[in-house]
Coordinates of N, CA, C and O in Angstrom, one line a residue:
X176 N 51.7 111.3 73.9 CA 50.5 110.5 73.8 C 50.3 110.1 72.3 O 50.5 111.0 71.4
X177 N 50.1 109.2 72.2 CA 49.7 108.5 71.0 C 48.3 108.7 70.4 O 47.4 108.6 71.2
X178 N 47.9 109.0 69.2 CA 46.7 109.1 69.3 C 46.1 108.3 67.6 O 46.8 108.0 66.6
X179 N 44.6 108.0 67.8 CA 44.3 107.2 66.5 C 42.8 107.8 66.6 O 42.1 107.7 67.7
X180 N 42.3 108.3 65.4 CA 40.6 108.6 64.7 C 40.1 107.5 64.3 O 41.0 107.1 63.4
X181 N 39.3 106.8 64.3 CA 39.1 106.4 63.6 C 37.0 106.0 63.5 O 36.0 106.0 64.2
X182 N 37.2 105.9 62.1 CA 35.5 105.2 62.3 C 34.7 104.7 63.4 O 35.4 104.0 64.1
X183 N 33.5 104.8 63.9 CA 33.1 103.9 64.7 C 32.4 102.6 64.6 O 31.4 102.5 65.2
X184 N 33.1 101.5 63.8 CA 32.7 100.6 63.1 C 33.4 99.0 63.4 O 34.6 98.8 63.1
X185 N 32.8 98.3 63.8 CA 33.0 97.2 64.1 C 33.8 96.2 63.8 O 34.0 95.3 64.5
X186 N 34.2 96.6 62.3 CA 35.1 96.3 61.5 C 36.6 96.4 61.5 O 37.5 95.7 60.9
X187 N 36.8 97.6 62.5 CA 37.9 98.6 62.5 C 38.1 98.3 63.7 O 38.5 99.3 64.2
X188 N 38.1 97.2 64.7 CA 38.8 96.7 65.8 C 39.6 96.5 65.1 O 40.4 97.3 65.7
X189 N 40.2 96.1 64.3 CA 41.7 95.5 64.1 C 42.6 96.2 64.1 O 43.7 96.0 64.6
X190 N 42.1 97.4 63.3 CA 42.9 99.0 63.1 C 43.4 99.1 64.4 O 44.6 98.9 64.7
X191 N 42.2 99.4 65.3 CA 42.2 99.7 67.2 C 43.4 98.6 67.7 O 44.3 99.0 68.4
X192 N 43.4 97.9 67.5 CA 44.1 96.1 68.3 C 45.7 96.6 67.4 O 46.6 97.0 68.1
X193 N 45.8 96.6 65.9 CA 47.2 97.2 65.9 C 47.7 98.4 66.4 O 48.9 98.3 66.6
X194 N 47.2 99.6 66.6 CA 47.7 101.2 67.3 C 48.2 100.6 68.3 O 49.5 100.4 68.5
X195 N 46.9 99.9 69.4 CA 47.0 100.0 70.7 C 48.2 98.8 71.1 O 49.0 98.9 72.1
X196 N 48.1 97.7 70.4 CA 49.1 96.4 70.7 C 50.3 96.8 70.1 O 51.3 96.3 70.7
X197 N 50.9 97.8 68.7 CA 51.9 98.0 68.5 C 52.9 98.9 69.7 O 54.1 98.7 69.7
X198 N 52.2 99.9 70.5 CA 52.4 101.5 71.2 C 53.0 100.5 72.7 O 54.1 100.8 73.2
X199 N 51.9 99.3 73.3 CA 52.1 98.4 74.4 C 53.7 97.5 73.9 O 54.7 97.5 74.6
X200 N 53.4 96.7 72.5 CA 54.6 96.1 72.5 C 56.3 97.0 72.6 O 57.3 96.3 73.0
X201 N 56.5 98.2 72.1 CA 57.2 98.5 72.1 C 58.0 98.8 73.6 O 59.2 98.9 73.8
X202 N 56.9 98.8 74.5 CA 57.2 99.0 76.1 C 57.7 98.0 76.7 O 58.7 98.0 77.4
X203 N 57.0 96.8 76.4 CA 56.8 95.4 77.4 C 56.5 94.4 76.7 O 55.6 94.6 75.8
X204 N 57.2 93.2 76.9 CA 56.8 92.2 76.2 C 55.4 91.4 77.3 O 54.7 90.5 76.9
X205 N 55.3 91.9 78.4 CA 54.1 91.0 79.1 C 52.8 90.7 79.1 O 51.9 91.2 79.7
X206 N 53.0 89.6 78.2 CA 51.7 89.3 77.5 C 50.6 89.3 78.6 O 49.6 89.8 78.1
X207 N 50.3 88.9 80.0 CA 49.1 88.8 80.7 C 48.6 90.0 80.4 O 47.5 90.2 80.0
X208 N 49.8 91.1 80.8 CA 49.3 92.8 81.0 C 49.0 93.0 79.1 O 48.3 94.0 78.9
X209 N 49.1 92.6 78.5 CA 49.0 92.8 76.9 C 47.6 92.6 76.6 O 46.7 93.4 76.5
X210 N 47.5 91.1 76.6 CA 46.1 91.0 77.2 C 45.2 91.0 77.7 O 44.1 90.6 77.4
X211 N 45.5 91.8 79.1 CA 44.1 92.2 79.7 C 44.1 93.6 78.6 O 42.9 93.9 78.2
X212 N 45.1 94.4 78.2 CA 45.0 95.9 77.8 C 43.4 95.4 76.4 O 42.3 96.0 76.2
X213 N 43.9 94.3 75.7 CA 43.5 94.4 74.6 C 42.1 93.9 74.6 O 41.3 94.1 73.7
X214 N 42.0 93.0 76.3 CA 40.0 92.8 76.4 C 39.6 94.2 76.8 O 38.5 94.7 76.4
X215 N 40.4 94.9 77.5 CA 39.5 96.1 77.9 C 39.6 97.1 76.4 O 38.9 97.9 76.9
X216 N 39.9 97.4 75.5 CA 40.1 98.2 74.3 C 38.7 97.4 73.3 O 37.6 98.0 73.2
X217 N 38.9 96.2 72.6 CA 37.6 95.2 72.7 C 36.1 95.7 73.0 O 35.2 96.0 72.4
X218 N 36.3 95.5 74.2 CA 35.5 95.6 74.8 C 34.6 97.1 74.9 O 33.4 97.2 74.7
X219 N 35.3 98.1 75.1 CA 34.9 99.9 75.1 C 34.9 99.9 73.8 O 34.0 100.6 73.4
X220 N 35.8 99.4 72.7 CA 35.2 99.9 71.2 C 33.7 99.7 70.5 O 32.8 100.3 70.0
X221 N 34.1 97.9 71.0 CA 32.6 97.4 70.2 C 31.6 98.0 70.8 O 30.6 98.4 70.2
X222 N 31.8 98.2 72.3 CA 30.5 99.4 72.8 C 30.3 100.4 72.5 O 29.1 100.7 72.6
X223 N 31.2 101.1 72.1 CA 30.8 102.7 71.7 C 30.0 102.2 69.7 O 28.9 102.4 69.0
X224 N 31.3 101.5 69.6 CA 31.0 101.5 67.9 C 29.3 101.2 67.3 O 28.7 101.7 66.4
X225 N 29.1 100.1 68.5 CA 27.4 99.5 68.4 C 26.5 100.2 69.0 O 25.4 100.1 68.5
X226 N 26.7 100.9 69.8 CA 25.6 101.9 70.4 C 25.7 103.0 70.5 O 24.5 103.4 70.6
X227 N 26.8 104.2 70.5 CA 26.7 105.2 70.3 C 26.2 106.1 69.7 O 25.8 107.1 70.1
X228 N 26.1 105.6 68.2 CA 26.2 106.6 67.1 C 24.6 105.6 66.4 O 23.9 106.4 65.8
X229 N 24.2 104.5 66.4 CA 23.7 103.4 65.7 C 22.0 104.7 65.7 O 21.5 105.4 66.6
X230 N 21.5 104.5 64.5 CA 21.9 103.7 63.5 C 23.0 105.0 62.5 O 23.5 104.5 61.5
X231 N 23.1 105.7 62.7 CA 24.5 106.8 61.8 C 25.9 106.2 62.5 O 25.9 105.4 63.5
X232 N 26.9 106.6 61.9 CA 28.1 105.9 61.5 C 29.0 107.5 62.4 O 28.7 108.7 62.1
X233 N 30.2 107.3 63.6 CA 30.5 108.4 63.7 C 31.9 108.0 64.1 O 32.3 107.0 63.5
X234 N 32.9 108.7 65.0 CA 33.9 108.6 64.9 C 34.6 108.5 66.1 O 34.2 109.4 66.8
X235 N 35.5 107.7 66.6 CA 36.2 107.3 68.0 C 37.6 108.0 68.0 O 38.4 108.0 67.1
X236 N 37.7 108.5 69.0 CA 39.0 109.2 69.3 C 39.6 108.4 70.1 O 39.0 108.4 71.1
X237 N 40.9 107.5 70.3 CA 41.7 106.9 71.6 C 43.2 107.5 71.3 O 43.9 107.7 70.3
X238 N 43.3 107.7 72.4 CA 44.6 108.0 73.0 C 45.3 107.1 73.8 O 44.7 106.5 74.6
X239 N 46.5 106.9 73.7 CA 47.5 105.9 74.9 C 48.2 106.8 75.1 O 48.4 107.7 74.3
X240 N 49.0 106.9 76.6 CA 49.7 107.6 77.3 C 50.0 106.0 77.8 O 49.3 105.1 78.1
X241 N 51.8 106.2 77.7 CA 52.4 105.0 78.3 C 53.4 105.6 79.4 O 54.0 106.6 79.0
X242 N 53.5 105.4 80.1 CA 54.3 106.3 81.7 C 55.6 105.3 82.0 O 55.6 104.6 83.0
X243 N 56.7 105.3 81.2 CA 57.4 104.3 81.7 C 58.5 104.6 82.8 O 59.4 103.9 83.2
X244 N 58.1 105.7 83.3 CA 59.1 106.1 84.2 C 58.3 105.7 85.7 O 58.7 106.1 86.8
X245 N 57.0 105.0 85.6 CA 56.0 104.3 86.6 C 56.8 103.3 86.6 O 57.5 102.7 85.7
X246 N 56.5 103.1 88.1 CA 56.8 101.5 88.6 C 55.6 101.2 89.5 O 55.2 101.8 90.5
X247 N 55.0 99.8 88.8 CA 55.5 99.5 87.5 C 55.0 100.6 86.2 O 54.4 101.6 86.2
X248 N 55.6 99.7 85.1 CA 54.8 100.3 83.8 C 53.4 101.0 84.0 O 52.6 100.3 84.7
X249 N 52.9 102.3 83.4 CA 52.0 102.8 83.8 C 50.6 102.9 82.3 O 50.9 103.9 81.6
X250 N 49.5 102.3 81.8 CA 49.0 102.6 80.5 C 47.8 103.3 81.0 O 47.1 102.7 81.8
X251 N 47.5 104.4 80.5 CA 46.7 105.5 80.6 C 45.7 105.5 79.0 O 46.2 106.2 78.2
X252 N 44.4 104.6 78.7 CA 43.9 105.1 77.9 C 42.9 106.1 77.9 O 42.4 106.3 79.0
X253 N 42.6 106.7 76.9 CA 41.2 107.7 76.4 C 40.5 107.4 75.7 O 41.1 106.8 74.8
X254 N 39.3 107.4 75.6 CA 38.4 106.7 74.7 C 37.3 108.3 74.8 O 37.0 108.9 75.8
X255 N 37.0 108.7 73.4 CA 35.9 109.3 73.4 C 35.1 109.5 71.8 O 35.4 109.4 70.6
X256 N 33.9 109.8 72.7 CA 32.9 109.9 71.3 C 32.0 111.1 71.2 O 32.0 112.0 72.0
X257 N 31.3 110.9 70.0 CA 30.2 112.6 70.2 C 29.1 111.9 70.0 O 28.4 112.5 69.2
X258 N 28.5 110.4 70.5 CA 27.7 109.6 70.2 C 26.2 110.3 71.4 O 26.1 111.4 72.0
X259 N 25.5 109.3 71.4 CA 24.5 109.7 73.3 C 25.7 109.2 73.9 O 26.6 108.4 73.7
X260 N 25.0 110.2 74.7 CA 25.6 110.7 75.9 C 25.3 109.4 76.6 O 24.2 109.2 76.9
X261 N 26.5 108.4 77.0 CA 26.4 107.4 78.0 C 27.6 107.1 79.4 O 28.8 107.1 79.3
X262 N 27.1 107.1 80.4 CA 28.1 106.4 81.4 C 27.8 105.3 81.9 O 27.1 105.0 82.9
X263 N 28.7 104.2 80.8 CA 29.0 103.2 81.6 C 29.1 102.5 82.9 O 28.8 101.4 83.1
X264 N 29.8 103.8 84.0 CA 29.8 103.4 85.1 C 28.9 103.7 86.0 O 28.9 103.3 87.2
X265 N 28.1 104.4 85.5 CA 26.7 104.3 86.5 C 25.6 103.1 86.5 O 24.5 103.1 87.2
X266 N 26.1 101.9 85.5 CA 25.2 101.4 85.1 C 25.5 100.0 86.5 O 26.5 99.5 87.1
X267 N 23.9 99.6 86.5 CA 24.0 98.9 87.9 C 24.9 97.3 87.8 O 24.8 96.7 86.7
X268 N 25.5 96.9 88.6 CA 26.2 96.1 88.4 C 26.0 94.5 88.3 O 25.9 93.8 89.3
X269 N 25.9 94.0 87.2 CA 25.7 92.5 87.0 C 25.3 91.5 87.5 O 26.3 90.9 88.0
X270 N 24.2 90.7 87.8 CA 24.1 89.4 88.6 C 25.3 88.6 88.0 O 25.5 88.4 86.8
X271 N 26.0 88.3 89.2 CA 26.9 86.7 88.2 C 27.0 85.8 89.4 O 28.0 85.0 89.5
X272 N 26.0 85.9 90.3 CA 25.3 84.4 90.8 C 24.4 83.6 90.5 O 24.3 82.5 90.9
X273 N 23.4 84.3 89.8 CA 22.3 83.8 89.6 C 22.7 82.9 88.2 O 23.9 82.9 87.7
X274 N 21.6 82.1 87.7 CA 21.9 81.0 86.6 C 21.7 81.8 85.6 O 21.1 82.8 85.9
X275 N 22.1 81.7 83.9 CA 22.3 82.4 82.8 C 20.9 82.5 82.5 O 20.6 83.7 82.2
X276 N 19.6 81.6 82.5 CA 18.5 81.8 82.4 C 18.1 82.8 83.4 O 17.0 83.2 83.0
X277 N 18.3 83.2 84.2 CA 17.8 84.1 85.6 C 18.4 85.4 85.4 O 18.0 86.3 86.1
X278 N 19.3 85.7 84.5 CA 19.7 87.3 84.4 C 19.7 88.0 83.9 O 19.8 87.5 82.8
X279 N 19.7 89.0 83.7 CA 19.7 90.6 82.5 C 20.9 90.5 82.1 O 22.0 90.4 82.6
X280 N 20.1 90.7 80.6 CA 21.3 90.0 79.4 C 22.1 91.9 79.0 O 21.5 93.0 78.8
X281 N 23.3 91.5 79.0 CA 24.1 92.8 79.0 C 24.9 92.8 80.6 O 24.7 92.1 81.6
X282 N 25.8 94.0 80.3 CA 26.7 94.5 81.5 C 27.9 93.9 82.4 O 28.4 94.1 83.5
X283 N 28.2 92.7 81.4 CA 29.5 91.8 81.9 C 30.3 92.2 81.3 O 31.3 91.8 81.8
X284 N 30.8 93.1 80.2 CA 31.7 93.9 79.6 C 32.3 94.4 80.2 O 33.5 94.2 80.3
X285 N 31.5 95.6 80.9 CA 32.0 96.9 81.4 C 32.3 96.4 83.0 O 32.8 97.1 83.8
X286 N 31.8 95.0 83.5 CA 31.9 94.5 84.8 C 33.5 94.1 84.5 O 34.3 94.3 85.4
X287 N 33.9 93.8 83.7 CA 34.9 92.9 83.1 C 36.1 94.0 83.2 O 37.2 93.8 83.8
X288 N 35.8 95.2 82.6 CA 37.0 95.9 82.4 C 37.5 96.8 83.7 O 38.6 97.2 84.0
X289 N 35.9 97.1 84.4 CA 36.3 97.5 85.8 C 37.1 96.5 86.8 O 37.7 96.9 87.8
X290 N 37.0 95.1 86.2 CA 38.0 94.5 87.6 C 38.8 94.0 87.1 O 39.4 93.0 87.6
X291 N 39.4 94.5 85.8 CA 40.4 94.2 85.1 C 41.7 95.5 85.3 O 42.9 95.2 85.3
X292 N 41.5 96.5 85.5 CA 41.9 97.7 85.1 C 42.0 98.2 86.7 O 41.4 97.7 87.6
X293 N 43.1 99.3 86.7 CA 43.0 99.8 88.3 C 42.4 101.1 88.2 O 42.3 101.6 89.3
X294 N 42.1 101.7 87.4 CA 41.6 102.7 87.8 C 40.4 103.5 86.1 O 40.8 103.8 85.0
X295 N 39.5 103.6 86.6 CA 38.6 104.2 85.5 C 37.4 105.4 85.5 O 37.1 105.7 86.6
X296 N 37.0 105.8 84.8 CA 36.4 107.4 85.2 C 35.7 107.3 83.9 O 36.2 106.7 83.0
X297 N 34.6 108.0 83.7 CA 33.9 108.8 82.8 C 33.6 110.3 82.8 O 33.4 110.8 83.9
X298 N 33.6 110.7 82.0 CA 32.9 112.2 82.0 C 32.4 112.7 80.8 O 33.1 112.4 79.8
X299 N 31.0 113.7 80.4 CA 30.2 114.1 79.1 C 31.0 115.4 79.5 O 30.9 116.0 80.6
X300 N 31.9 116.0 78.4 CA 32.4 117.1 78.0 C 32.3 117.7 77.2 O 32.1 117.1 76.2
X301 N 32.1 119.3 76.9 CA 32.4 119.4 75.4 C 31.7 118.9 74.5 O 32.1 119.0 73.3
X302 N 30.3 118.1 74.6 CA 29.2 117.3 73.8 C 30.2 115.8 73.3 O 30.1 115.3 72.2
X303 N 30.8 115.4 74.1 CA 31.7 114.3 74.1 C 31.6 113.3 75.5 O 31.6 113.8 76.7
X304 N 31.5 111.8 75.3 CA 31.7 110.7 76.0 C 33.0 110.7 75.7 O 33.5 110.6 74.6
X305 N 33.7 111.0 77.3 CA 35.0 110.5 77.5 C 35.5 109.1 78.6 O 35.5 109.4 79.8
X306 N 35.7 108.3 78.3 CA 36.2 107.2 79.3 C 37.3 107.1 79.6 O 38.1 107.2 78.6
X307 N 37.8 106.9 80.6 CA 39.5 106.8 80.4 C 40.0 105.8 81.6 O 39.6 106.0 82.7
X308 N 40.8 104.8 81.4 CA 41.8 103.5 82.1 C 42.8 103.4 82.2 O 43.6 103.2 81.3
X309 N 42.9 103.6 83.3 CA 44.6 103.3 83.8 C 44.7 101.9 83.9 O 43.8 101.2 84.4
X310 N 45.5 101.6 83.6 CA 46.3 99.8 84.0 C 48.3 99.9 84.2 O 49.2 100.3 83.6
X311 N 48.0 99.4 85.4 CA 49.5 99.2 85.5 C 49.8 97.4 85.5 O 49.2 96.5 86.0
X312 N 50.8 97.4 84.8 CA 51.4 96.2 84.8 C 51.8 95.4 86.0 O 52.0 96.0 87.0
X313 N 52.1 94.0 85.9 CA 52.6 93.4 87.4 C 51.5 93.6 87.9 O 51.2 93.3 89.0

């Protein structure tokens, strides 16, 4: 497993986008699966980085686990923090019929990465928010 510390700072997506897009390219060139990897990574950083820890500054742990002996290709991330204690996936799920004036602003993110991803979980550990996403390719 691959692993990267880093700040929880908004700035430091790029850091996150090269670990996680260098560890993917080395596997597969398939950019669809590349790209959905790198909205869901996006997506769970600037969340943790903007609300976790705010207004103190703290620190993100991810991990990649790449499974190439899956068929298909198998990417297993971890995402955790020692921010509040949040689960994402309990949070109720998005109007996206109603008109943009008519809805509660937030929660297309994490709507996004759940129907992007095959498989996702949370758990508070250890005084730690841990998330973690499987994505298989194809």
């Amino acid at each position: 497993m691959a692993e990267l510390e880093v700040k929880a700072l908004p700035k430091n997506l790029k850091k996150v986008f090269d670990f996680t897009l260098s560890e993917m390219r080395k596997r597969t060139d398939d950019e669809t699966f590349i790209r959905q990897i790198k909205l869901c990574v996006e997506e769970i950083f600037l969340n943790i980085s903007s609300y976790a820890y705010n207004p103190e500054v703290g620190v993100i742990w991810i991990g990649i686990k790449i499974d190439e002996d899956a068929s298909p290709l198998r990417v297993v991330m971890t995402f955790k923090d020692s921010g509040r204690p949040f689960d994402p996936l309990s949070e109720e799920e998005p109007d996206t019929e109603s008109g943009l004036d008519e809805r509660k602003v937030g929660g297309l993110g994490i709507f996004l990465v759940k129907n992007t991803v095959d498989g996702i979980s949370y758990e508070y550990t250890e005084g730690q928010n841990v998330l973690t996403i499987t994505k298989n390719a194809g």
